Short mmCIF file of N, CA and C in Angstrom, two decimals:
data_model
loop_
_atom_site.label_atom_id
_atom_site.label_comp_id
_atom_site.label_asym_id
_atom_site.label_seq_id
_atom_site.Cartn_x
_atom_site.Cartn_y
_atom_site.Cartn_z
N CYS A 228 20.77 3.80 -1.62
CA CYS A 228 21.43 2.52 -1.70
C CYS A 228 20.90 1.78 -2.91
N ALA A 229 21.64 0.85 -3.40
CA ALA A 229 21.27 0.10 -4.60
C ALA A 229 20.67 -1.24 -4.22
N LEU A 230 19.72 -1.70 -5.00
CA LEU A 230 19.07 -2.98 -4.78
C LEU A 230 20.02 -4.11 -5.10
N PRO A 231 20.10 -5.12 -4.26
CA PRO A 231 20.92 -6.28 -4.62
C PRO A 231 20.37 -6.91 -5.89
N ILE A 232 21.21 -7.55 -6.65
CA ILE A 232 20.76 -8.19 -7.89
C ILE A 232 20.18 -9.54 -7.53
N TYR A 233 18.88 -9.72 -7.79
CA TYR A 233 18.20 -10.97 -7.53
C TYR A 233 18.10 -11.72 -8.85
N LYS A 234 17.95 -13.01 -8.76
CA LYS A 234 17.77 -13.84 -9.93
C LYS A 234 16.55 -13.34 -10.72
N ASN A 235 16.71 -13.12 -12.01
CA ASN A 235 15.64 -12.67 -12.91
C ASN A 235 15.08 -11.30 -12.56
N ARG A 236 15.86 -10.46 -11.91
CA ARG A 236 15.41 -9.11 -11.59
C ARG A 236 16.38 -8.11 -12.15
N ASP A 237 15.85 -6.95 -12.47
CA ASP A 237 16.69 -5.87 -12.97
C ASP A 237 17.34 -5.14 -11.81
N PHE A 238 18.47 -4.53 -12.07
CA PHE A 238 19.15 -3.71 -11.09
C PHE A 238 18.52 -2.32 -11.11
N MET A 239 18.11 -1.80 -9.98
CA MET A 239 17.52 -0.46 -9.94
C MET A 239 17.91 0.23 -8.65
N LYS A 240 17.81 1.54 -8.68
CA LYS A 240 18.14 2.35 -7.51
C LYS A 240 16.91 2.46 -6.61
N LYS A 241 17.11 2.30 -5.32
CA LYS A 241 16.02 2.42 -4.36
C LYS A 241 16.22 3.66 -3.51
N GLN A 242 15.11 4.23 -3.11
CA GLN A 242 15.10 5.34 -2.17
C GLN A 242 14.51 4.83 -0.87
N ASN A 243 14.74 5.57 0.20
CA ASN A 243 14.15 5.21 1.48
C ASN A 243 13.00 6.13 1.87
N ALA A 244 12.66 7.11 1.01
CA ALA A 244 11.53 8.00 1.22
C ALA A 244 11.03 8.46 -0.15
N TYR A 245 9.72 8.75 -0.23
CA TYR A 245 9.10 9.16 -1.49
C TYR A 245 8.11 10.30 -1.24
N SER A 246 8.16 11.30 -2.10
CA SER A 246 7.21 12.42 -2.05
C SER A 246 5.92 12.04 -2.78
N LYS A 247 4.91 12.88 -2.67
CA LYS A 247 3.65 12.65 -3.38
C LYS A 247 3.89 12.59 -4.90
N GLU A 248 4.72 13.50 -5.41
CA GLU A 248 5.01 13.52 -6.84
C GLU A 248 5.66 12.20 -7.28
N GLU A 249 6.57 11.69 -6.47
CA GLU A 249 7.24 10.41 -6.80
C GLU A 249 6.26 9.25 -6.71
N LEU A 250 5.33 9.28 -5.75
CA LEU A 250 4.33 8.22 -5.65
C LEU A 250 3.39 8.25 -6.85
N LEU A 251 3.08 9.44 -7.35
CA LEU A 251 2.25 9.55 -8.56
C LEU A 251 2.99 9.02 -9.78
N GLN A 252 4.31 9.14 -9.81
CA GLN A 252 5.10 8.54 -10.90
C GLN A 252 5.07 7.01 -10.81
N VAL A 253 5.05 6.48 -9.60
CA VAL A 253 4.89 5.04 -9.42
C VAL A 253 3.51 4.63 -9.96
N ALA A 254 2.48 5.42 -9.65
CA ALA A 254 1.13 5.13 -10.14
C ALA A 254 1.06 5.15 -11.66
N ASP A 255 1.81 6.04 -12.30
CA ASP A 255 1.84 6.14 -13.76
C ASP A 255 2.65 5.03 -14.42
N GLY A 256 3.40 4.27 -13.63
CA GLY A 256 4.21 3.20 -14.19
C GLY A 256 5.58 3.63 -14.66
N THR A 257 5.98 4.87 -14.35
CA THR A 257 7.27 5.36 -14.84
C THR A 257 8.44 5.01 -13.91
N VAL A 258 8.18 4.52 -12.71
CA VAL A 258 9.26 4.20 -11.78
C VAL A 258 9.64 2.72 -11.88
N PHE A 259 8.68 1.82 -11.71
CA PHE A 259 8.96 0.39 -11.71
C PHE A 259 8.53 -0.30 -13.00
N GLY A 260 7.92 0.45 -13.92
CA GLY A 260 7.48 -0.12 -15.20
C GLY A 260 5.99 -0.40 -15.23
N MET A 261 5.43 -0.35 -16.43
CA MET A 261 3.99 -0.54 -16.62
C MET A 261 3.52 -1.96 -16.28
N GLU A 262 4.39 -2.94 -16.38
CA GLU A 262 4.00 -4.33 -16.14
C GLU A 262 4.19 -4.75 -14.69
N ASN A 263 4.64 -3.82 -13.85
CA ASN A 263 4.91 -4.14 -12.46
C ASN A 263 3.96 -3.40 -11.54
N GLY A 264 4.06 -3.71 -10.26
CA GLY A 264 3.16 -3.13 -9.28
C GLY A 264 3.14 -1.61 -9.35
N LYS A 265 1.93 -1.08 -9.35
CA LYS A 265 1.73 0.37 -9.38
C LYS A 265 0.80 0.75 -8.23
N LEU A 266 0.91 1.97 -7.82
CA LEU A 266 -0.06 2.53 -6.88
C LEU A 266 -1.26 3.04 -7.67
N PRO A 267 -2.42 3.16 -7.04
CA PRO A 267 -3.54 3.79 -7.75
C PRO A 267 -3.29 5.29 -7.92
N THR A 268 -3.95 5.88 -8.88
CA THR A 268 -3.88 7.32 -9.07
C THR A 268 -4.94 7.98 -8.18
N ALA A 269 -4.91 9.30 -8.14
CA ALA A 269 -5.91 10.06 -7.37
C ALA A 269 -7.29 9.83 -8.00
N PRO A 270 -8.36 9.77 -7.26
CA PRO A 270 -8.44 10.01 -5.82
C PRO A 270 -8.24 8.75 -4.97
N MET A 271 -7.96 7.59 -5.58
CA MET A 271 -7.82 6.35 -4.79
C MET A 271 -6.46 6.20 -4.12
N LEU A 272 -5.47 6.99 -4.51
CA LEU A 272 -4.18 6.92 -3.83
C LEU A 272 -4.38 7.42 -2.40
N MET A 273 -4.13 6.56 -1.44
CA MET A 273 -4.39 6.87 -0.04
C MET A 273 -3.11 7.19 0.74
N VAL A 274 -2.10 7.67 0.02
CA VAL A 274 -0.81 7.99 0.63
C VAL A 274 -0.29 9.30 0.03
N ASP A 275 0.20 10.20 0.85
CA ASP A 275 0.81 11.45 0.37
C ASP A 275 2.33 11.41 0.40
N ARG A 276 2.90 10.59 1.26
CA ARG A 276 4.36 10.50 1.32
C ARG A 276 4.76 9.24 2.07
N VAL A 277 5.89 8.68 1.64
CA VAL A 277 6.52 7.59 2.38
C VAL A 277 7.67 8.22 3.14
N LEU A 278 7.60 8.15 4.47
CA LEU A 278 8.63 8.75 5.31
C LEU A 278 9.87 7.88 5.42
N ASN A 279 9.65 6.56 5.48
CA ASN A 279 10.79 5.65 5.61
C ASN A 279 10.38 4.26 5.16
N ILE A 280 11.25 3.63 4.39
CA ILE A 280 11.04 2.26 3.94
C ILE A 280 12.39 1.56 4.02
N THR A 281 12.42 0.43 4.73
CA THR A 281 13.68 -0.28 4.97
C THR A 281 13.49 -1.77 4.78
N GLU A 282 14.58 -2.45 4.44
CA GLU A 282 14.55 -3.91 4.28
C GLU A 282 14.82 -4.64 5.59
N ASP A 283 15.19 -3.91 6.63
CA ASP A 283 15.38 -4.52 7.93
C ASP A 283 14.65 -3.66 8.95
N GLY A 284 14.71 -4.03 10.20
CA GLY A 284 13.99 -3.28 11.21
C GLY A 284 12.54 -3.70 11.28
N GLY A 285 11.77 -2.98 12.04
CA GLY A 285 10.37 -3.34 12.26
C GLY A 285 10.25 -4.42 13.33
N ALA A 286 9.04 -4.79 13.64
CA ALA A 286 8.76 -5.75 14.71
C ALA A 286 9.37 -7.12 14.45
N TYR A 287 9.55 -7.49 13.18
CA TYR A 287 10.06 -8.82 12.83
C TYR A 287 11.46 -8.76 12.23
N ASN A 288 12.05 -7.58 12.21
CA ASN A 288 13.37 -7.34 11.63
C ASN A 288 13.47 -7.81 10.17
N LYS A 289 12.34 -7.68 9.44
CA LYS A 289 12.30 -8.06 8.03
C LYS A 289 11.91 -6.89 7.15
N GLY A 290 11.83 -5.70 7.75
CA GLY A 290 11.49 -4.51 6.99
C GLY A 290 10.31 -3.78 7.56
N GLN A 291 10.21 -2.51 7.17
CA GLN A 291 9.14 -1.65 7.67
C GLN A 291 8.90 -0.51 6.69
N ILE A 292 7.67 -0.06 6.66
CA ILE A 292 7.32 1.12 5.87
C ILE A 292 6.44 2.03 6.74
N ILE A 293 6.79 3.32 6.74
CA ILE A 293 6.02 4.33 7.47
C ILE A 293 5.64 5.42 6.47
N ALA A 294 4.36 5.77 6.44
CA ALA A 294 3.86 6.73 5.45
C ALA A 294 2.75 7.57 6.07
N GLU A 295 2.36 8.63 5.34
CA GLU A 295 1.32 9.53 5.83
C GLU A 295 0.33 9.91 4.72
N LEU A 296 -0.86 10.27 5.14
CA LEU A 296 -1.89 10.85 4.29
C LEU A 296 -2.39 12.10 4.97
N ASP A 297 -2.36 13.23 4.27
CA ASP A 297 -2.90 14.49 4.81
C ASP A 297 -4.43 14.43 4.78
N ILE A 298 -5.04 14.90 5.84
CA ILE A 298 -6.50 14.87 5.96
C ILE A 298 -7.02 16.31 6.00
N ASP A 299 -8.07 16.56 5.22
CA ASP A 299 -8.81 17.82 5.33
C ASP A 299 -10.20 17.60 4.76
N GLU A 300 -11.08 18.55 5.02
CA GLU A 300 -12.49 18.37 4.66
C GLU A 300 -12.75 18.33 3.16
N SER A 301 -11.77 18.68 2.32
CA SER A 301 -11.99 18.66 0.88
C SER A 301 -11.89 17.26 0.27
N LEU A 302 -11.41 16.27 1.02
CA LEU A 302 -11.28 14.91 0.48
C LEU A 302 -12.64 14.37 0.05
N TRP A 303 -12.67 13.71 -1.10
CA TRP A 303 -13.92 13.32 -1.76
C TRP A 303 -14.84 12.48 -0.88
N PHE A 304 -14.30 11.56 -0.10
CA PHE A 304 -15.15 10.64 0.65
C PHE A 304 -15.91 11.32 1.79
N PHE A 305 -15.40 12.45 2.29
CA PHE A 305 -16.11 13.15 3.36
C PHE A 305 -17.43 13.75 2.87
N HIS A 306 -17.59 13.93 1.56
CA HIS A 306 -18.79 14.56 1.00
C HIS A 306 -19.90 13.55 0.71
N CYS A 307 -19.59 12.26 0.86
CA CYS A 307 -20.62 11.26 0.58
C CYS A 307 -20.73 10.21 1.68
N HIS A 308 -19.85 10.25 2.66
CA HIS A 308 -19.81 9.20 3.69
C HIS A 308 -19.67 9.83 5.06
N PHE A 309 -20.59 10.32 5.71
CA PHE A 309 -22.03 10.34 5.50
C PHE A 309 -22.47 11.79 5.57
N LYS A 310 -23.57 12.13 4.92
CA LYS A 310 -24.07 13.50 4.95
C LYS A 310 -24.38 13.91 6.40
N GLY A 311 -23.75 15.00 6.83
CA GLY A 311 -23.92 15.48 8.18
C GLY A 311 -23.12 14.73 9.24
N ASP A 312 -22.41 13.69 8.84
CA ASP A 312 -21.61 12.87 9.76
C ASP A 312 -20.38 12.35 9.02
N PRO A 313 -19.51 13.27 8.54
CA PRO A 313 -18.40 12.85 7.67
C PRO A 313 -17.34 12.02 8.40
N VAL A 314 -17.03 10.87 7.79
CA VAL A 314 -16.01 9.97 8.32
C VAL A 314 -15.35 9.24 7.14
N MET A 315 -14.04 9.05 7.22
CA MET A 315 -13.34 8.29 6.18
C MET A 315 -13.77 6.83 6.28
N PRO A 316 -14.21 6.21 5.18
CA PRO A 316 -14.57 4.80 5.23
C PRO A 316 -13.38 3.96 5.70
N GLY A 317 -13.64 3.04 6.61
CA GLY A 317 -12.58 2.17 7.11
C GLY A 317 -11.91 1.39 6.01
N CYS A 318 -12.68 1.03 4.96
CA CYS A 318 -12.09 0.27 3.87
C CYS A 318 -11.02 1.06 3.13
N LEU A 319 -11.09 2.39 3.15
CA LEU A 319 -10.06 3.20 2.48
C LEU A 319 -8.76 3.21 3.29
N GLY A 320 -8.86 3.19 4.63
CA GLY A 320 -7.66 3.06 5.45
C GLY A 320 -7.01 1.71 5.24
N LEU A 321 -7.83 0.65 5.17
CA LEU A 321 -7.32 -0.69 4.88
C LEU A 321 -6.68 -0.72 3.50
N ASP A 322 -7.32 -0.08 2.52
CA ASP A 322 -6.74 -0.04 1.18
C ASP A 322 -5.39 0.68 1.19
N GLY A 323 -5.27 1.74 1.97
CA GLY A 323 -3.98 2.43 2.10
C GLY A 323 -2.90 1.48 2.60
N LEU A 324 -3.24 0.63 3.57
CA LEU A 324 -2.28 -0.36 4.07
C LEU A 324 -1.91 -1.36 2.97
N TRP A 325 -2.90 -1.83 2.21
CA TRP A 325 -2.61 -2.74 1.09
C TRP A 325 -1.76 -2.05 0.03
N GLN A 326 -2.09 -0.80 -0.28
CA GLN A 326 -1.28 -0.07 -1.27
C GLN A 326 0.17 -0.03 -0.84
N LEU A 327 0.41 0.24 0.42
CA LEU A 327 1.78 0.39 0.92
C LEU A 327 2.53 -0.93 0.99
N ILE A 328 1.87 -2.00 1.41
CA ILE A 328 2.59 -3.28 1.49
C ILE A 328 2.89 -3.80 0.07
N GLY A 329 1.97 -3.52 -0.87
CA GLY A 329 2.24 -3.86 -2.27
C GLY A 329 3.37 -3.03 -2.85
N PHE A 330 3.38 -1.74 -2.50
CA PHE A 330 4.47 -0.86 -2.91
C PHE A 330 5.80 -1.40 -2.37
N TYR A 331 5.81 -1.84 -1.13
CA TYR A 331 7.02 -2.39 -0.53
C TYR A 331 7.53 -3.57 -1.35
N LEU A 332 6.63 -4.48 -1.71
CA LEU A 332 7.03 -5.66 -2.48
C LEU A 332 7.63 -5.28 -3.83
N THR A 333 7.03 -4.32 -4.51
CA THR A 333 7.57 -3.85 -5.79
C THR A 333 8.91 -3.15 -5.57
N TRP A 334 9.01 -2.38 -4.50
CA TRP A 334 10.24 -1.66 -4.15
C TRP A 334 11.41 -2.62 -3.96
N THR A 335 11.13 -3.84 -3.48
CA THR A 335 12.20 -4.82 -3.29
C THR A 335 12.74 -5.35 -4.61
N GLY A 336 12.02 -5.09 -5.70
CA GLY A 336 12.45 -5.57 -7.01
C GLY A 336 11.57 -6.68 -7.56
N ALA A 337 10.54 -7.08 -6.83
CA ALA A 337 9.64 -8.12 -7.31
C ALA A 337 8.88 -7.63 -8.54
N LYS A 338 8.57 -8.56 -9.43
CA LYS A 338 7.93 -8.24 -10.70
C LYS A 338 6.49 -8.74 -10.74
N GLY A 339 5.67 -8.07 -11.54
CA GLY A 339 4.30 -8.48 -11.76
C GLY A 339 3.32 -7.41 -11.33
N ARG A 340 2.07 -7.62 -11.68
CA ARG A 340 0.99 -6.70 -11.32
C ARG A 340 0.41 -7.10 -9.96
N GLY A 341 0.13 -6.10 -9.14
CA GLY A 341 -0.27 -6.36 -7.77
C GLY A 341 -1.75 -6.54 -7.55
N ARG A 342 -2.07 -7.38 -6.57
CA ARG A 342 -3.45 -7.57 -6.11
C ARG A 342 -3.43 -7.82 -4.61
N ALA A 343 -4.36 -7.17 -3.92
CA ALA A 343 -4.57 -7.45 -2.49
C ALA A 343 -5.17 -8.85 -2.39
N LEU A 344 -4.66 -9.64 -1.44
CA LEU A 344 -5.11 -11.02 -1.31
C LEU A 344 -5.87 -11.29 -0.01
N GLY A 345 -5.73 -10.40 0.96
CA GLY A 345 -6.49 -10.62 2.17
C GLY A 345 -5.90 -9.92 3.38
N VAL A 346 -6.59 -10.12 4.48
CA VAL A 346 -6.14 -9.64 5.79
C VAL A 346 -6.67 -10.65 6.80
N GLY A 347 -5.82 -11.04 7.73
CA GLY A 347 -6.22 -12.06 8.70
C GLY A 347 -7.18 -11.54 9.75
N LYS A 348 -6.86 -10.39 10.32
CA LYS A 348 -7.65 -9.84 11.42
C LYS A 348 -7.61 -8.32 11.33
N LEU A 349 -8.75 -7.68 11.48
CA LEU A 349 -8.84 -6.23 11.35
C LEU A 349 -9.70 -5.67 12.48
N LYS A 350 -9.19 -4.62 13.13
CA LYS A 350 -9.96 -3.95 14.18
C LYS A 350 -9.93 -2.45 13.95
N PHE A 351 -11.09 -1.82 14.14
CA PHE A 351 -11.21 -0.37 14.11
C PHE A 351 -11.46 0.09 15.54
N LYS A 352 -10.59 0.98 16.04
CA LYS A 352 -10.73 1.47 17.41
C LYS A 352 -10.91 2.99 17.43
N GLY A 353 -11.29 3.55 16.28
CA GLY A 353 -11.50 4.98 16.15
C GLY A 353 -11.87 5.30 14.72
N GLN A 354 -12.00 6.59 14.43
CA GLN A 354 -12.40 7.00 13.09
C GLN A 354 -11.62 8.23 12.66
N VAL A 355 -11.53 8.41 11.34
CA VAL A 355 -10.85 9.57 10.76
C VAL A 355 -11.91 10.57 10.37
N ARG A 356 -11.80 11.76 10.93
CA ARG A 356 -12.75 12.85 10.69
C ARG A 356 -12.06 13.97 9.92
N PRO A 357 -12.83 14.87 9.27
CA PRO A 357 -12.23 15.94 8.46
C PRO A 357 -11.36 16.91 9.24
N TYR A 358 -11.52 17.00 10.55
CA TYR A 358 -10.72 17.93 11.33
C TYR A 358 -9.35 17.35 11.73
N HIS A 359 -9.12 16.08 11.47
CA HIS A 359 -7.80 15.52 11.74
C HIS A 359 -6.81 16.06 10.71
N GLU A 360 -5.56 16.20 11.09
CA GLU A 360 -4.54 16.76 10.18
C GLU A 360 -3.93 15.71 9.26
N LYS A 361 -3.63 14.55 9.80
CA LYS A 361 -3.02 13.50 8.99
C LYS A 361 -3.17 12.17 9.69
N ILE A 362 -3.03 11.12 8.89
CA ILE A 362 -2.95 9.78 9.43
C ILE A 362 -1.56 9.24 9.11
N THR A 363 -1.10 8.36 9.97
CA THR A 363 0.20 7.72 9.78
C THR A 363 -0.02 6.22 9.67
N TYR A 364 0.58 5.63 8.63
CA TYR A 364 0.56 4.19 8.45
C TYR A 364 1.91 3.63 8.90
N LYS A 365 1.87 2.47 9.53
CA LYS A 365 3.11 1.74 9.83
C LYS A 365 2.86 0.28 9.55
N ILE A 366 3.74 -0.31 8.74
CA ILE A 366 3.62 -1.73 8.41
C ILE A 366 4.93 -2.41 8.74
N ASP A 367 4.84 -3.49 9.51
CA ASP A 367 5.99 -4.33 9.81
C ASP A 367 5.90 -5.57 8.92
N ILE A 368 6.93 -5.79 8.13
CA ILE A 368 6.95 -6.91 7.19
C ILE A 368 7.23 -8.20 7.97
N LYS A 369 6.43 -9.24 7.69
CA LYS A 369 6.61 -10.54 8.35
C LYS A 369 7.29 -11.55 7.44
N ARG A 370 6.92 -11.54 6.16
CA ARG A 370 7.43 -12.56 5.25
C ARG A 370 7.32 -12.08 3.82
N VAL A 371 8.33 -12.40 3.03
CA VAL A 371 8.31 -12.16 1.58
C VAL A 371 8.66 -13.48 0.91
N MET A 372 7.83 -13.87 -0.07
CA MET A 372 8.05 -15.10 -0.80
C MET A 372 8.21 -14.76 -2.28
N GLU A 373 9.15 -15.39 -2.95
CA GLU A 373 9.42 -15.07 -4.35
C GLU A 373 8.81 -16.02 -5.36
N LYS A 374 8.56 -17.27 -5.01
CA LYS A 374 8.07 -18.24 -6.00
C LYS A 374 6.89 -19.01 -5.45
N PRO A 375 5.92 -19.37 -6.27
CA PRO A 375 5.87 -19.20 -7.72
C PRO A 375 5.57 -17.76 -8.15
N SER A 376 4.87 -17.03 -7.31
CA SER A 376 4.67 -15.60 -7.52
C SER A 376 5.20 -14.88 -6.29
N SER A 377 5.51 -13.60 -6.43
CA SER A 377 5.98 -12.84 -5.28
C SER A 377 4.81 -12.48 -4.38
N MET A 378 4.96 -12.74 -3.09
CA MET A 378 3.92 -12.43 -2.12
C MET A 378 4.56 -11.85 -0.88
N ILE A 379 3.75 -11.07 -0.17
CA ILE A 379 4.23 -10.42 1.04
C ILE A 379 3.14 -10.47 2.10
N TRP A 380 3.58 -10.62 3.36
CA TRP A 380 2.69 -10.58 4.50
C TRP A 380 3.24 -9.58 5.51
N GLY A 381 2.35 -8.90 6.21
CA GLY A 381 2.78 -7.96 7.23
C GLY A 381 1.63 -7.56 8.14
N ASP A 382 2.00 -6.89 9.19
CA ASP A 382 1.03 -6.35 10.14
C ASP A 382 1.09 -4.83 10.07
N GLY A 383 -0.07 -4.20 10.02
CA GLY A 383 -0.10 -2.75 9.87
C GLY A 383 -0.98 -2.06 10.88
N GLN A 384 -0.74 -0.77 10.99
CA GLN A 384 -1.61 0.05 11.82
C GLN A 384 -1.75 1.43 11.21
N LEU A 385 -2.86 2.06 11.52
CA LEU A 385 -3.15 3.42 11.10
C LEU A 385 -3.35 4.23 12.37
N SER A 386 -2.66 5.36 12.46
CA SER A 386 -2.71 6.19 13.67
C SER A 386 -3.10 7.62 13.35
N ILE A 387 -3.71 8.26 14.33
CA ILE A 387 -3.92 9.71 14.32
C ILE A 387 -3.14 10.22 15.52
N GLY A 388 -2.12 11.01 15.27
CA GLY A 388 -1.23 11.42 16.34
C GLY A 388 -0.57 10.20 16.93
N ASP A 389 -0.65 10.05 18.24
CA ASP A 389 -0.05 8.88 18.89
C ASP A 389 -1.09 7.80 19.21
N ARG A 390 -2.30 7.95 18.65
CA ARG A 390 -3.38 7.00 18.91
C ARG A 390 -3.57 6.05 17.72
N VAL A 391 -3.34 4.76 17.94
CA VAL A 391 -3.57 3.75 16.91
C VAL A 391 -5.07 3.48 16.84
N ILE A 392 -5.65 3.65 15.64
CA ILE A 392 -7.10 3.44 15.53
C ILE A 392 -7.48 2.28 14.61
N TYR A 393 -6.59 1.82 13.73
CA TYR A 393 -6.84 0.61 12.93
C TYR A 393 -5.66 -0.32 13.18
N VAL A 394 -5.96 -1.60 13.35
CA VAL A 394 -4.93 -2.62 13.48
C VAL A 394 -5.28 -3.73 12.49
N ALA A 395 -4.34 -4.04 11.60
CA ALA A 395 -4.53 -5.07 10.59
C ALA A 395 -3.43 -6.11 10.71
N LYS A 396 -3.79 -7.32 11.04
CA LYS A 396 -2.83 -8.42 11.15
C LYS A 396 -2.97 -9.31 9.93
N GLY A 397 -1.84 -9.73 9.39
CA GLY A 397 -1.86 -10.66 8.25
C GLY A 397 -2.25 -10.02 6.94
N LEU A 398 -1.85 -8.77 6.70
CA LEU A 398 -2.06 -8.16 5.38
C LEU A 398 -1.31 -8.99 4.35
N GLN A 399 -1.93 -9.24 3.21
CA GLN A 399 -1.27 -10.03 2.16
C GLN A 399 -1.52 -9.41 0.80
N VAL A 400 -0.44 -9.30 0.02
CA VAL A 400 -0.49 -8.80 -1.36
C VAL A 400 0.39 -9.71 -2.20
N GLY A 401 0.00 -9.91 -3.46
CA GLY A 401 0.80 -10.70 -4.39
C GLY A 401 1.05 -9.93 -5.67
N LEU A 402 2.15 -10.25 -6.33
CA LEU A 402 2.47 -9.71 -7.66
C LEU A 402 2.46 -10.89 -8.63
N PHE A 403 1.76 -10.71 -9.75
CA PHE A 403 1.57 -11.80 -10.70
C PHE A 403 2.06 -11.38 -12.09
N PRO A 404 3.10 -12.03 -12.60
CA PRO A 404 3.67 -11.62 -13.89
C PRO A 404 2.76 -11.90 -15.09
N ASP A 405 1.82 -12.85 -14.97
CA ASP A 405 0.97 -13.18 -16.12
C ASP A 405 -0.42 -12.59 -16.03
N LEU A 406 -0.64 -11.67 -15.10
CA LEU A 406 -1.95 -11.07 -14.92
C LEU A 406 -2.22 -10.08 -16.05
N SER A 407 -3.38 -10.22 -16.68
CA SER A 407 -3.72 -9.30 -17.77
C SER A 407 -5.19 -8.95 -17.71
N TYR A 408 -5.51 -7.78 -18.24
CA TYR A 408 -6.89 -7.33 -18.30
C TYR A 408 -7.59 -8.09 -19.40
N ASP A 409 -8.75 -8.69 -19.09
CA ASP A 409 -9.40 -9.59 -20.05
C ASP A 409 -10.42 -8.92 -20.97
N PHE A 410 -10.62 -7.62 -20.84
CA PHE A 410 -11.52 -6.86 -21.72
C PHE A 410 -12.92 -7.47 -21.83
N GLY A 411 -13.42 -8.05 -20.74
CA GLY A 411 -14.78 -8.54 -20.72
C GLY A 411 -14.98 -9.95 -21.27
N ASP A 412 -13.89 -10.65 -21.53
CA ASP A 412 -14.03 -12.04 -21.98
C ASP A 412 -14.60 -12.90 -20.86
N ASP A 413 -14.68 -14.18 -21.12
CA ASP A 413 -15.17 -15.16 -20.16
C ASP A 413 -14.39 -15.04 -18.86
N PRO A 414 -15.05 -14.76 -17.72
CA PRO A 414 -14.34 -14.61 -16.45
C PRO A 414 -13.51 -15.83 -16.06
N SER A 415 -13.88 -17.01 -16.54
CA SER A 415 -13.11 -18.21 -16.20
C SER A 415 -11.73 -18.19 -16.84
N LEU A 416 -11.52 -17.31 -17.83
CA LEU A 416 -10.23 -17.22 -18.49
C LEU A 416 -9.28 -16.24 -17.80
N ASP A 417 -9.80 -15.52 -16.79
CA ASP A 417 -8.96 -14.56 -16.06
C ASP A 417 -7.80 -15.31 -15.40
N THR A 418 -6.61 -14.73 -15.47
CA THR A 418 -5.42 -15.39 -14.91
C THR A 418 -5.35 -15.29 -13.41
N PHE A 419 -6.24 -14.56 -12.78
CA PHE A 419 -6.22 -14.43 -11.32
C PHE A 419 -7.57 -14.78 -10.76
#
């Protein structure tokens, strides 16, 4: 389906699912542009595929994204966190949720470079171990705001099989059109 034309936005084609190769193209800036929201590249990309992304549906009927990450013992974090007790750091699962909600905002056509802005409430009710096959992310979009900068809020969860082990309420990401890398200048001059 095609993206509706929004004020000051380009017309682009949207997909409802993305492969790992397509997500890496988003990370390279070839899908939405170098000046717009990008996913991180490997090894920080915490998503292998987007199974479904919609502008409606979900718990709030404002959109939803469902994605997966394949798990195996070769993943870098299992070799350092912790020796003899390998577990995926909880912050990486949270980052995966932020990556996806930011991806959703860019997917809608919003412009600017993305930054995670916060999470209201976070609970860990389990852990990801090297013997798990995959994790599933689900984010229900609560609100999207376009001005002065584009921002998004949603609630997310991370599951192993049918067991929800992370719950994140109030995930927030923003896209900022004037955000630039300051190359080590005075931090007070940073636009964010």
